[in-house]
XYZ file of C-alpha atoms in Angstrom:
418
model
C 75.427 104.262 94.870
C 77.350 107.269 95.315
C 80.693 108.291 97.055
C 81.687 109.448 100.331
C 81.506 113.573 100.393
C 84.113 114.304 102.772
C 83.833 117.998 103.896
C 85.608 120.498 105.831
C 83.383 119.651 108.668
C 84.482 116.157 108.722
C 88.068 116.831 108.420
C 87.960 120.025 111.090
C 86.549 119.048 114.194
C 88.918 119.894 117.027
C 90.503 123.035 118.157
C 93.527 124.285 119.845
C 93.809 127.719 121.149
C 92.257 129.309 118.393
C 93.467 127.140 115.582
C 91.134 124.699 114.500
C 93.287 121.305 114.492
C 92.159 118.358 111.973
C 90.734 115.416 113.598
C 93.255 113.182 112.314
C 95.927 115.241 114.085
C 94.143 115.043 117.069
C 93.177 111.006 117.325
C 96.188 109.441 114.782
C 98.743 108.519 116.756
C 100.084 105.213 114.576
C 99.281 104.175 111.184
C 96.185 101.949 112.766
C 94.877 104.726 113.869
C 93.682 106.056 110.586
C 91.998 103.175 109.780
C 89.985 102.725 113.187
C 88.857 106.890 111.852
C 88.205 105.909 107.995
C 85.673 103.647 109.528
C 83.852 106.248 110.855
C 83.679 108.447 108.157
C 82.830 106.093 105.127
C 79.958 104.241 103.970
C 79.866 100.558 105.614
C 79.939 98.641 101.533
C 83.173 101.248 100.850
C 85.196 100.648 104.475
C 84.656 96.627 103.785
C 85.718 96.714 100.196
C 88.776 98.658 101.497
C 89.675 96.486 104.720
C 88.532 93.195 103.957
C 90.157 90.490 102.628
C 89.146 87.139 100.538
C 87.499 83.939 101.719
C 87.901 83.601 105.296
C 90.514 86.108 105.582
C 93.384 83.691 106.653
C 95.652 85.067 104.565
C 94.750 88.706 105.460
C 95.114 88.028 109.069
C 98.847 86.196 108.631
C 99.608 89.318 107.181
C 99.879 91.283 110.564
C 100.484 88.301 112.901
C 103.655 86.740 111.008
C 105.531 89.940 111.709
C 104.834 89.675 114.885
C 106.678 86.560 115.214
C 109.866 88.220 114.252
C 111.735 89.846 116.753
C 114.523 92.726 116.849
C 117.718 92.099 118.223
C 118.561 95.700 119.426
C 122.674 96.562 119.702
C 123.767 98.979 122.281
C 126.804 101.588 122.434
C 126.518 102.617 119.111
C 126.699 105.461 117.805
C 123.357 107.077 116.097
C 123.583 110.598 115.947
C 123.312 110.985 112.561
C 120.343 108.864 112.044
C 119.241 108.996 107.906
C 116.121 106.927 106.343
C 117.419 107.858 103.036
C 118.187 105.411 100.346
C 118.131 104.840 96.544
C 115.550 103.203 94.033
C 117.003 102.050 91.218
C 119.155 105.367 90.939
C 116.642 107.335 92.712
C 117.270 108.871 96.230
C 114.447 108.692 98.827
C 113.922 109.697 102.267
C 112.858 106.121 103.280
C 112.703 102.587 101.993
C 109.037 102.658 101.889
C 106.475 103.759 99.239
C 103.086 104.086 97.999
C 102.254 100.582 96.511
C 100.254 100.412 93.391
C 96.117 100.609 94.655
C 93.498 101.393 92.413
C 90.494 104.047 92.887
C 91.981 106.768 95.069
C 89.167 109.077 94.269
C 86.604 106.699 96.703
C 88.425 108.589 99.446
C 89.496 111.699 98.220
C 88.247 114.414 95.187
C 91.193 114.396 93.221
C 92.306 110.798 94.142
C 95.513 109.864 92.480
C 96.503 113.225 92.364
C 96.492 114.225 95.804
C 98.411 110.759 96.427
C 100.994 112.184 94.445
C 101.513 115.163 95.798
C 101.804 113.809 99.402
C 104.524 111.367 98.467
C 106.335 114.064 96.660
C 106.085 116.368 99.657
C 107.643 113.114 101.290
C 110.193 112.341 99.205
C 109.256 108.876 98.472
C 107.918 106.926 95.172
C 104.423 106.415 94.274
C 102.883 103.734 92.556
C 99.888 104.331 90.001
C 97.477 101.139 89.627
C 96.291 100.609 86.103
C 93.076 100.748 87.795
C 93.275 104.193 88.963
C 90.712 107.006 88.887
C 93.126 109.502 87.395
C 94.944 109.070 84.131
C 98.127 108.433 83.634
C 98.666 111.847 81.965
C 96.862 113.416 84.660
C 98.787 112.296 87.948
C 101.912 113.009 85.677
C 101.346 116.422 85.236
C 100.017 116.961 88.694
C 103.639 116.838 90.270
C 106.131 117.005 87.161
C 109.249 115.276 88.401
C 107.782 113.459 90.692
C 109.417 109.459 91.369
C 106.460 107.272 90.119
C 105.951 103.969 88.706
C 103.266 102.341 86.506
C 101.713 99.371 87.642
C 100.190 97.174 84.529
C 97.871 94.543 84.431
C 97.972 91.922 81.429
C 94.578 92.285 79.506
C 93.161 90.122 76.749
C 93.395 93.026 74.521
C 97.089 93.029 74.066
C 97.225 96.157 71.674
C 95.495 98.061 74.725
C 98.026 96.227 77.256
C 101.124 97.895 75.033
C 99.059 101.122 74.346
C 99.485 101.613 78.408
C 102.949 100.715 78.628
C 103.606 103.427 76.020
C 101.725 105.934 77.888
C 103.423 105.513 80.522
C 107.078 105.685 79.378
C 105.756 108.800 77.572
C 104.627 110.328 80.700
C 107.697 109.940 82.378
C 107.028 106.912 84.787
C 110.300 106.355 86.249
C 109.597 101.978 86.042
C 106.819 99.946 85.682
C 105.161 96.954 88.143
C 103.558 94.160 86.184
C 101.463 92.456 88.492
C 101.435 88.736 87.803
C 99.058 87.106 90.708
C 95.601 88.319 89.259
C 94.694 86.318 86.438
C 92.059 85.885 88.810
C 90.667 88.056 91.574
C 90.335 86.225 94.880
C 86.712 86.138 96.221
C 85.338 89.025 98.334
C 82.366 88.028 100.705
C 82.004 91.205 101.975
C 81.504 92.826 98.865
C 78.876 90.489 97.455
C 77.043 90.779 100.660
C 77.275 94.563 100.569
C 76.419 94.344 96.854
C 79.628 96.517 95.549
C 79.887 94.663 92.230
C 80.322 98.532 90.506
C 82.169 102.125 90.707
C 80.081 104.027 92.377
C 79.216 107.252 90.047
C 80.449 109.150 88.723
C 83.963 107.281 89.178
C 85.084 105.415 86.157
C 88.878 103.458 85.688
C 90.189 106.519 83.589
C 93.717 104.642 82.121
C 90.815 102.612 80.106
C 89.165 106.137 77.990
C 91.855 105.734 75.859
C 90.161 106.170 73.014
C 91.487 103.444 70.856
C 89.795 102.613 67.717
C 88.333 99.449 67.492
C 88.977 98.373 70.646
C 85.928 98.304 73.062
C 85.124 100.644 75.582
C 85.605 98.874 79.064
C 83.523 100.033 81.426
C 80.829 97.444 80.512
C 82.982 95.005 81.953
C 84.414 95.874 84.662
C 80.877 97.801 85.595
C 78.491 95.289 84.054
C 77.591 93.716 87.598
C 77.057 90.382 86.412
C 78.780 88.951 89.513
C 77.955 89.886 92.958
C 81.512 91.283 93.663
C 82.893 93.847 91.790
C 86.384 92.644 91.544
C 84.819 89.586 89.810
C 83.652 91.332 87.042
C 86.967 93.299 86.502
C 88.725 90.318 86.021
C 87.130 89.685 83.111
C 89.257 91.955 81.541
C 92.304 90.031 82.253
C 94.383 87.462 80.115
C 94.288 84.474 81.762
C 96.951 82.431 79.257
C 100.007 84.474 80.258
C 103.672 83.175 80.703
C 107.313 84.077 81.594
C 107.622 85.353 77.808
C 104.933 87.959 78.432
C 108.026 89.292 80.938
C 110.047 89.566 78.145
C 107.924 90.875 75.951
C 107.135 93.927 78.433
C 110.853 94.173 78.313
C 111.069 94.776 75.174
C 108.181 97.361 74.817
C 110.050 99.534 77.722
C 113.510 98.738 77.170
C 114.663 102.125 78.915
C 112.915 101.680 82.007
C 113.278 99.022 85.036
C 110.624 96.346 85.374
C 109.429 94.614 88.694
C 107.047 91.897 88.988
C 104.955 92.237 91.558
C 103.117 89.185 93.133
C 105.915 86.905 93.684
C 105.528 84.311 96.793
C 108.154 81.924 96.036
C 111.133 80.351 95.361
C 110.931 78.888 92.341
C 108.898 82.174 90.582
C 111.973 84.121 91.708
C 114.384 82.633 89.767
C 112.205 82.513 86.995
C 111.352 85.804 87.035
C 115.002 86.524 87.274
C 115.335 84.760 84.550
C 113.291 86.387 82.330
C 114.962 89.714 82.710
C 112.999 90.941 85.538
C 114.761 93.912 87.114
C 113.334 93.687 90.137
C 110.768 91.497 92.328
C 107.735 92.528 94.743
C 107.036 89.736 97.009
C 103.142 90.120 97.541
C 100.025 88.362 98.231
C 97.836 91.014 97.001
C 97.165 91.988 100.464
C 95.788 89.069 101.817
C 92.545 90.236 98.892
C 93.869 87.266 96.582
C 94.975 83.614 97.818
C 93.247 82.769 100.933
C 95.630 80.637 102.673
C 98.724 81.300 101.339
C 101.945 82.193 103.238
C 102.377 86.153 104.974
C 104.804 87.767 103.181
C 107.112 88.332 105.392
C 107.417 84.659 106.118
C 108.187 83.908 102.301
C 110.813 86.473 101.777
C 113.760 84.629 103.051
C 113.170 81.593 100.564
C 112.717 84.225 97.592
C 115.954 86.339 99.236
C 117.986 83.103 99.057
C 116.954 82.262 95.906
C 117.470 85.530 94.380
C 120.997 85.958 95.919
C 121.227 89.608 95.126
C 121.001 89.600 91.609
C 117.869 91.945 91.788
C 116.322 93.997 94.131
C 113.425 93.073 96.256
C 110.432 94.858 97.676
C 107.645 93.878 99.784
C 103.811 94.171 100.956
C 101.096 93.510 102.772
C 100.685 93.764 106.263
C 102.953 96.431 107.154
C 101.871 98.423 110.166
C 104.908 99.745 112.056
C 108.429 100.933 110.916
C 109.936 99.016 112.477
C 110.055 95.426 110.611
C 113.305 94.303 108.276
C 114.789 95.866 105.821
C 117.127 93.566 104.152
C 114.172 93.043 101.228
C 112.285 95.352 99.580
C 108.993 95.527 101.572
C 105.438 96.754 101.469
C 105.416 98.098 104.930
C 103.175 100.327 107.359
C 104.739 100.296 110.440
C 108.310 101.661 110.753
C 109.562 97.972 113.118
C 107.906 96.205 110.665
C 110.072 98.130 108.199
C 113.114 97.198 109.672
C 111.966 93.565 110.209
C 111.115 93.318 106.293
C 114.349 94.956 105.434
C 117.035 93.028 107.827
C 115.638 89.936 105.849
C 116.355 90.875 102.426
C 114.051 93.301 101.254
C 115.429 96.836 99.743
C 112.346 98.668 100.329
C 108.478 98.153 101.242
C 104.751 99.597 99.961
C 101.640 100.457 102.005
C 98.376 99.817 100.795
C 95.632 100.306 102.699
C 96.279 103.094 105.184
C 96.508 105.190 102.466
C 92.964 104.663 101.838
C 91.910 105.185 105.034
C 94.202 108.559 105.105
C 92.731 110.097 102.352
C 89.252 109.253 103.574
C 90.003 111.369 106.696
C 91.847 114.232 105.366
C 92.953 113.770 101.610
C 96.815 114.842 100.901
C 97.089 116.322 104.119
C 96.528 113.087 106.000
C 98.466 111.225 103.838
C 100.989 113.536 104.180
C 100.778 113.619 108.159
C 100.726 109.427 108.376
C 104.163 109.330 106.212
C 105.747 111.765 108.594
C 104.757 109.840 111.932
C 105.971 106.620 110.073
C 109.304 108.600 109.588
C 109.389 109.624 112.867
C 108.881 106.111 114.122
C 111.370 104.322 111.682
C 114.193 106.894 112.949
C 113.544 106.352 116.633
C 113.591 102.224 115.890
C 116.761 102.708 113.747
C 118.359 104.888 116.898
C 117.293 102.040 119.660
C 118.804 99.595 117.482
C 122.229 100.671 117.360
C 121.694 101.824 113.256
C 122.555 104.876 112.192
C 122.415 104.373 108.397
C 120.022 102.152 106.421
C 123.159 100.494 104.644
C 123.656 99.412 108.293
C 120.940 96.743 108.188
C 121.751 93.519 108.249
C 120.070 89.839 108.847
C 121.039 89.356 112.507
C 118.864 92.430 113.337
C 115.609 89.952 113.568
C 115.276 86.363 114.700
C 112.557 84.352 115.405
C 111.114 83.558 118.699
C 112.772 80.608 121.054
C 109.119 79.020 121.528
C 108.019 78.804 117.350
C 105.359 77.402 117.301
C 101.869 79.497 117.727
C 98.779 78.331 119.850
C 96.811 81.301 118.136
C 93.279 80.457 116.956
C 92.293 82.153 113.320
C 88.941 84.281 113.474
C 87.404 85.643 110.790
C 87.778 89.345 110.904
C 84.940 91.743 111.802
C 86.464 94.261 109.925
């Protein structure tokens, strides 16, 4: 099984005047748009590990369609001629409350994977997220843009001495805060990849944060490759420690004292105040992208509970299902779309991650098309911030969304044919 080559051919196929124009420019108009090219340009098993879900895809599909139940409330007379996306992470100014969520093996898509993410969210201003199970080191996409914003995102493995050998790595780097992801003990069940038969990396790509090197702890790669199960994510989890508790927060506290800490995988309530309460600095309300829990709430349907509960002790972001820049903003949100930004944020979110149009930028055009998909997202969260009456994100507040008068859905769920 071996990657996608993308080539200049792939990437370069239109022209204006006598400038060759890349073919994302030319047909990526919205962030779906990049995905409806990726699936032209990768391998059938690779698109379906990237865009599918788990189970029957419930979950996944709740993702987009709960956003769409919440609708803007648009203020006129206003005035918005200084319109600015810019706010602040944890001491950190950015150009817009969204970022690169934490998603592992970049280089599927793109050469230098991780690094070329980097370097387009730099370019953007924005934070980046490195997954644990990335295809570049952590000392590698560190060095590729020195001062760049970017957090670590850790997983909690059975080898504990590993776990803390990662955390260190990370503050050594220069990660500005870490993610500790906290809904995978388990991976949720991808159909599509067991029918596809992706249950490995294909070569030569390896999960690099794991040649560490360590003496006398294994190597790895004969886990997470050893294609016992028919899915591959099923055999990475075997990695995992599956006996973890609210003390493990703590105890990740204590290994990074200096830098903040957000758990990431949060869905209600109840886990937000105990999260809080275990010195969490921040919270990521996720579902994993619809890829763990089939049938669980859409995010942006259990932020409010988690918003209320947290009362503003801590800041909270969001994922999974973002499309548009214009959902709220109020929480700290996962988001693709700039409405669905402003949706996410108005109800209690601070910021938001995408996830999966990354992938399907870099498959079309690597940094570059990353780069290009952040700026129409930009473009699109100003002009939604300017026909709501906000000039400011500081301006967001709750009444900026409500539900719709008629509540309840007659949509039927189908399965998604990806």
């Amino acid at each position: 099984m071996n990657a996608p080559e993308l080539s200049s051919k792939t990437l370069m196929l239109g022209r204006e005047g006598n400038t060759q124009v890349p073919d994302y420019q030319r047909k990526c108009f919205n962030v779906d748009d990049f995905q409806k090219l990726s699936k032209q340009v990768l391998r059938k098993d690779l698109y379906e590990y990237l865009a599918s879900g788990s189970d029957d895809e419930v979950t996944l599909n709740e993702n987009r369609r709960a956003f769409q139940r919440w609708f803007l409330r648009p203020r006129v007379m206003r005035p918005v001629g200084k319109i600015s996306t810019t706010t602040s992470l944890f001491g950190h100014s950015v150009n817009m409350p969204v970022f690169v969520s934490p998603a592992g093996v970049h280089a599927l898509c793109d050469p230098e994977g991780e690094c070329s993410t980097v370097q387009a969210c730099a370019e953007a201003g924005i934070m980046f997220g490195l997954s644990q199970h990335s295809t570049r080191s952590i000392e590698e996409v560190a060095s590729a843009v020195p001062g760049a914003l970017k957090w670590y995102q850790l997983y909690i493995l059975k080898d504990r001495e590993r776990t803390r050998n990662l955390i260190k790595r990370a503050v050594q780097a220069g990660y500005d805060g870490i993610f500790v992801t906290v809904d995978s003990v388990r991976f949720g069940y991808r159909e599509a990849d067991a029918r596809n038969g992706f249950n490995a990396l294909p070569p030569p790509h390896r999960l690099k944060n794991y040649d560490d090197g360590i003496q006398g702890s294994p190597s790895l790669d004969q886990t997470y490759n050893s294609q016992d199960a028919k899915a591959w994510d099923q055999n990475s989890e075997q990695m995992f420690d599956q006996d973890v508790g609210w003390d493990d927060i703590r105890w990740i506290k204590r290994e990074a004292p200096h830098v903040p800490l957000v758990v990431k995988g949060i869905m209600t309530a109840e886990d937000a105040a105990l999260a809080v309460s275990a010195g969490a600095d921040g919270i990521m309300v996720s579902n994993h992208g619809g890829r763990q829990l089939d049938g669980c709430l859409a995010t942006i349907d259990a932020l409010p509970a988690v918003a209320t509960a947290v009362a503003g002790r801590i800041p909270i972001w969001l994922d999974s299902g973002i499309r548009r820049g214009t959902h709220p903003i109020a929480l700290t949100v996962l988001v693709i779309t700039a409405k669905d930004v402003l949706k996410a944020l108005a109800l209690g979110a601070s910021a938001v991650g995408i996830g999966k149009p990354l992938f399907f930028a870099l498959s079309v055009g690597g940094k570059d098309a990353v780069s290009y998909m952040l700026k129409l997202l930009q473009t699109e969260l100003e002009a939604a911030m300017a026909i709501c009456g906000i000039e400011a994100v500081s301006d967001i507040t709750p009444d900026l969304v409500t539900s719709h008068p008629i509540s309840q859905s007659t949509e039927l769920h189908f399965r998604s044919s990806l």
